[in-house]
Every structure is written in structure tokens, then in C-alpha cells.
Amino acid sequence: MATTPRIVAELGRPETPQETTDRKAASSQAYRSSKTFRNLITALLVTLAVVVVIILAVPRGSLAEPEPVDVAAAAAQAEERVGHALLVPEVPDDWRANSARMEGSAWRVVYAPEKGFVRVAQGIGVDEAWVSQTLGGFAPSGDIAIDDIDWEVYEIPASARADNISYALATRAGDDTVLIYGATDADTAALAAEGVADQIRRLQEKTP
């Protein structure tokens, strides 16, 4: 018995052979597209799961701090190059030395105490303008004696601070100038000044 062609509701009549072929091709294409999309989602989920496993499996922790600078060793090496005695401050044990090097005509050591930072700079043979230039043009606001060394005091107001410098001490050491400055206070700067007092006196004694 011959099969009666199926009437398609959308058409209101039986499909032609070409329409049947086109319908099946479209259905097949839709199936393949759906399968490709599902495969993509599956691959993304698998990749995400792998990343999560890696993140959870790898131990995490804070980065180890670099070793503090050996100021005495750095000073000895620099002295060989410049042929001049350089300051090695005696500071509290908990002050971390982050840097010690020649910067132009200045030997500069940077410490990190409990709060802020302190720089001890020795300007070798610098002129009187060096301190003012280093501090952004500020003039001293007073003076103080620390361990029998006379220092000029610089108190820099918050509105005019550059590089967070808030306080400084300066004195002559023979032909050199010593500048202690940083994001610090008077007591902390005084500790650094006490730590170089004897060395400053030796530099003064060497000056004719």
C-alpha cells in the first residue's frame, strides 16, 4: 500500500521531496551546533576545575623579605673607590638597613625603624647649599646638641613635604656634611645622630 505523504501543519500540504531534504539538513545542523556548544561548555568547566585544584593545592604564603644590607661591608667597598672614610652608623638592632651606596658625591644609608624611614647621608666635600637642595629649599628652624655635636634642626610642615620628609638634622664633619633625614621624628633622628657622633669627631680631627 502506498504511503500517503505527511501533511505539514505549517504548510497545509504534504512536503515536497526537496522540502523534506532541507528540513532534515536543518535539523542535523541544529543538532551538531547544539553538541558543539555543549562540548565547549564542558571543556570550560573542566579547565576551571583544574585551575581551582591548582590554586588550592599550591601552598601560599608571604614573600620572604630580602636580607638586610651589610652597611659596614658596603662602606668598605665604597671607601676603596672614593678614597675617603665613610660613616657606618651604629643604630638599634631592630633598624633594618635597606640601602647603603654612593649617590653622586654622597654616601647614603637608608634604615627602616619601627615607623617611617631614616636616611643618613654624608656629603663628601659638598658646599653649604647641599643640605637645602636635598631638603627642597628649607632653612633650619633651630639647633640642638646631641652627644656634644651641634646639629641644625629642620622641621618640615606636612603641606610642604617632598618624599615624605618630615624632620632632619645637619652638621659639618670636617670637609663633609652629615644629614640625617626622613619620615621620622626628633627622637628617632637623635638615635641616628648618636650612632655617628664618634665618627663625626674623627672626621673633624682629620681636618687641618
XYZ file of C-alpha atoms in Angstrom:
208
model
C 0.000 0.000 0.000
C 1.391 3.387 -0.967
C 2.178 5.739 1.872
C 0.223 8.980 1.842
C 2.584 11.969 2.073
C 2.504 13.604 5.513
C 0.728 16.931 5.621
C 2.877 19.561 7.328
C 0.802 21.847 9.511
C 2.906 24.901 8.715
C 2.464 24.321 5.009
C -1.103 22.959 4.956
C 0.030 20.376 2.436
C 2.460 17.492 2.083
C 6.169 18.308 1.902
C 7.907 18.101 -1.386
C 10.976 15.872 -1.552
C 13.211 18.956 -1.577
C 11.460 20.401 1.490
C 11.907 17.108 3.315
C 15.615 17.101 2.445
C 16.024 20.724 3.581
C 14.159 20.063 6.859
C 16.341 17.086 7.724
C 19.517 19.019 6.852
C 18.457 21.923 9.082
C 17.648 19.542 11.933
C 21.017 17.862 11.564
C 22.812 21.220 11.547
C 20.963 22.344 14.684
C 21.920 19.105 16.430
C 25.592 19.480 15.529
C 25.625 23.116 16.700
C 23.997 22.161 19.983
C 26.521 19.379 20.507
C 29.462 21.711 19.768
C 28.164 24.263 22.278
C 27.750 21.567 24.950
C 31.266 20.339 24.286
C 32.619 23.891 24.673
C 30.818 24.378 27.996
C 32.118 21.023 29.213
C 35.686 21.929 28.258
C 35.424 25.282 30.057
C 34.097 23.602 33.204
C 36.916 21.059 33.141
C 39.514 23.833 32.699
C 38.006 25.823 35.564
C 38.063 22.756 37.785
C 41.755 22.185 37.013
C 42.593 25.834 37.838
C 40.723 25.601 41.156
C 42.587 22.417 42.065
C 45.942 24.048 41.268
C 45.120 27.145 43.330
C 44.029 25.065 46.304
C 46.936 22.634 46.031
C 49.775 25.174 45.760
C 50.896 26.362 49.219
C 50.679 30.112 49.669
C 52.473 32.473 51.997
C 54.017 35.908 52.166
C 57.164 36.570 50.167
C 60.350 36.320 52.156
C 61.870 39.700 52.920
C 65.243 40.341 51.285
C 68.273 40.171 53.510
C 69.191 43.486 55.155
C 72.145 45.331 53.660
C 75.539 44.913 55.329
C 76.353 48.591 55.787
C 79.911 48.039 57.022
C 80.786 45.827 54.043
C 79.185 48.252 51.584
C 81.077 51.161 53.169
C 84.408 49.301 52.939
C 83.881 48.639 49.230
C 82.856 52.227 48.550
C 85.824 53.614 50.511
C 88.185 51.798 48.156
C 86.622 53.605 45.208
C 86.337 57.106 46.678
C 89.423 57.041 48.938
C 87.521 58.621 51.797
C 86.292 57.460 55.210
C 82.556 56.777 55.188
C 80.078 56.675 58.038
C 78.809 53.355 59.354
C 76.017 54.347 61.761
C 75.542 52.446 64.995
C 71.775 52.070 65.227
C 69.342 49.873 67.201
C 69.333 46.207 66.218
C 65.737 46.345 65.022
C 66.514 49.022 62.428
C 66.627 47.334 59.061
C 69.219 48.641 56.572
C 67.570 48.723 53.147
C 70.279 50.505 51.179
C 73.880 51.685 51.520
C 75.583 53.208 48.483
C 77.283 56.189 46.901
C 74.894 58.523 45.092
C 76.990 61.072 43.280
C 79.116 62.807 45.913
C 77.046 61.490 48.826
C 77.251 58.267 50.799
C 73.695 57.391 51.779
C 72.364 54.716 54.135
C 68.627 54.083 54.430
C 67.142 52.488 57.524
C 63.637 51.260 58.305
C 62.978 51.605 62.037
C 59.643 50.625 63.553
C 57.911 53.553 61.833
C 58.841 55.513 58.728
C 62.404 55.607 57.404
C 65.675 57.357 58.229
C 68.437 58.295 55.794
C 71.957 59.004 56.990
C 73.784 60.898 54.245
C 77.407 62.033 54.141
C 78.024 64.688 51.525
C 81.729 64.453 50.674
C 83.221 67.897 50.189
C 79.818 69.389 49.368
C 79.071 73.087 49.631
C 76.692 74.778 52.051
C 73.782 74.597 49.614
C 73.752 70.794 49.549
C 71.511 70.369 52.600
C 68.973 72.908 51.393
C 68.912 71.338 47.937
C 68.412 67.871 49.401
C 65.550 69.075 51.603
C 63.769 71.033 48.901
C 64.977 74.513 49.822
C 64.100 74.556 53.509
C 66.098 76.546 56.048
C 66.853 75.300 59.570
C 64.264 76.032 62.245
C 66.652 75.754 65.201
C 69.615 73.839 66.561
C 70.318 71.099 69.084
C 73.339 69.426 70.697
C 73.408 65.629 70.561
C 76.346 63.833 72.190
C 78.375 67.064 72.105
C 77.765 67.525 68.369
C 75.880 70.664 67.280
C 73.157 69.975 64.736
C 70.856 72.238 62.760
C 67.220 71.156 63.016
C 64.795 71.099 60.079
C 61.088 70.626 60.780
C 59.175 70.362 57.531
C 55.430 71.074 57.593
C 53.099 68.422 56.183
C 51.832 70.707 53.420
C 55.341 71.170 52.002
C 56.838 67.706 52.364
C 58.564 66.064 49.441
C 59.263 62.342 49.557
C 57.510 62.293 52.974
C 60.484 64.025 54.615
C 59.251 65.438 57.935
C 62.383 66.009 60.048
C 66.123 66.453 59.509
C 69.389 67.136 61.305
C 72.527 68.523 59.655
C 76.076 69.168 60.809
C 79.576 69.636 59.428
C 82.091 66.816 59.746
C 85.421 68.208 58.641
C 85.098 68.928 54.926
C 81.907 66.860 54.752
C 78.300 67.496 55.723
C 76.214 64.882 57.529
C 72.463 64.944 57.002
C 70.020 62.742 58.878
C 66.531 62.961 57.449
C 63.397 61.042 56.627
C 59.820 60.288 57.537
C 60.735 60.350 61.178
C 60.598 62.279 64.445
C 63.133 64.055 66.651
C 63.777 61.102 68.979
C 64.406 58.636 66.154
C 66.677 61.054 64.306
C 68.593 61.659 67.547
C 69.321 57.923 67.818
C 70.898 58.025 64.354
C 72.867 61.162 65.307
C 74.227 59.452 68.427
C 75.227 56.500 66.261
C 77.583 58.620 64.129
C 78.836 61.098 66.768
C 82.215 59.435 67.349
C 82.842 59.050 63.624
C 81.991 62.717 63.040
C 84.515 63.719 65.680
C 87.178 61.643 63.937
C 86.422 63.359 60.640
C 86.671 66.747 62.358
C 90.044 65.815 63.860
C 91.422 64.952 60.420
C 90.591 68.410 59.098
C 93.560 70.835 59.342
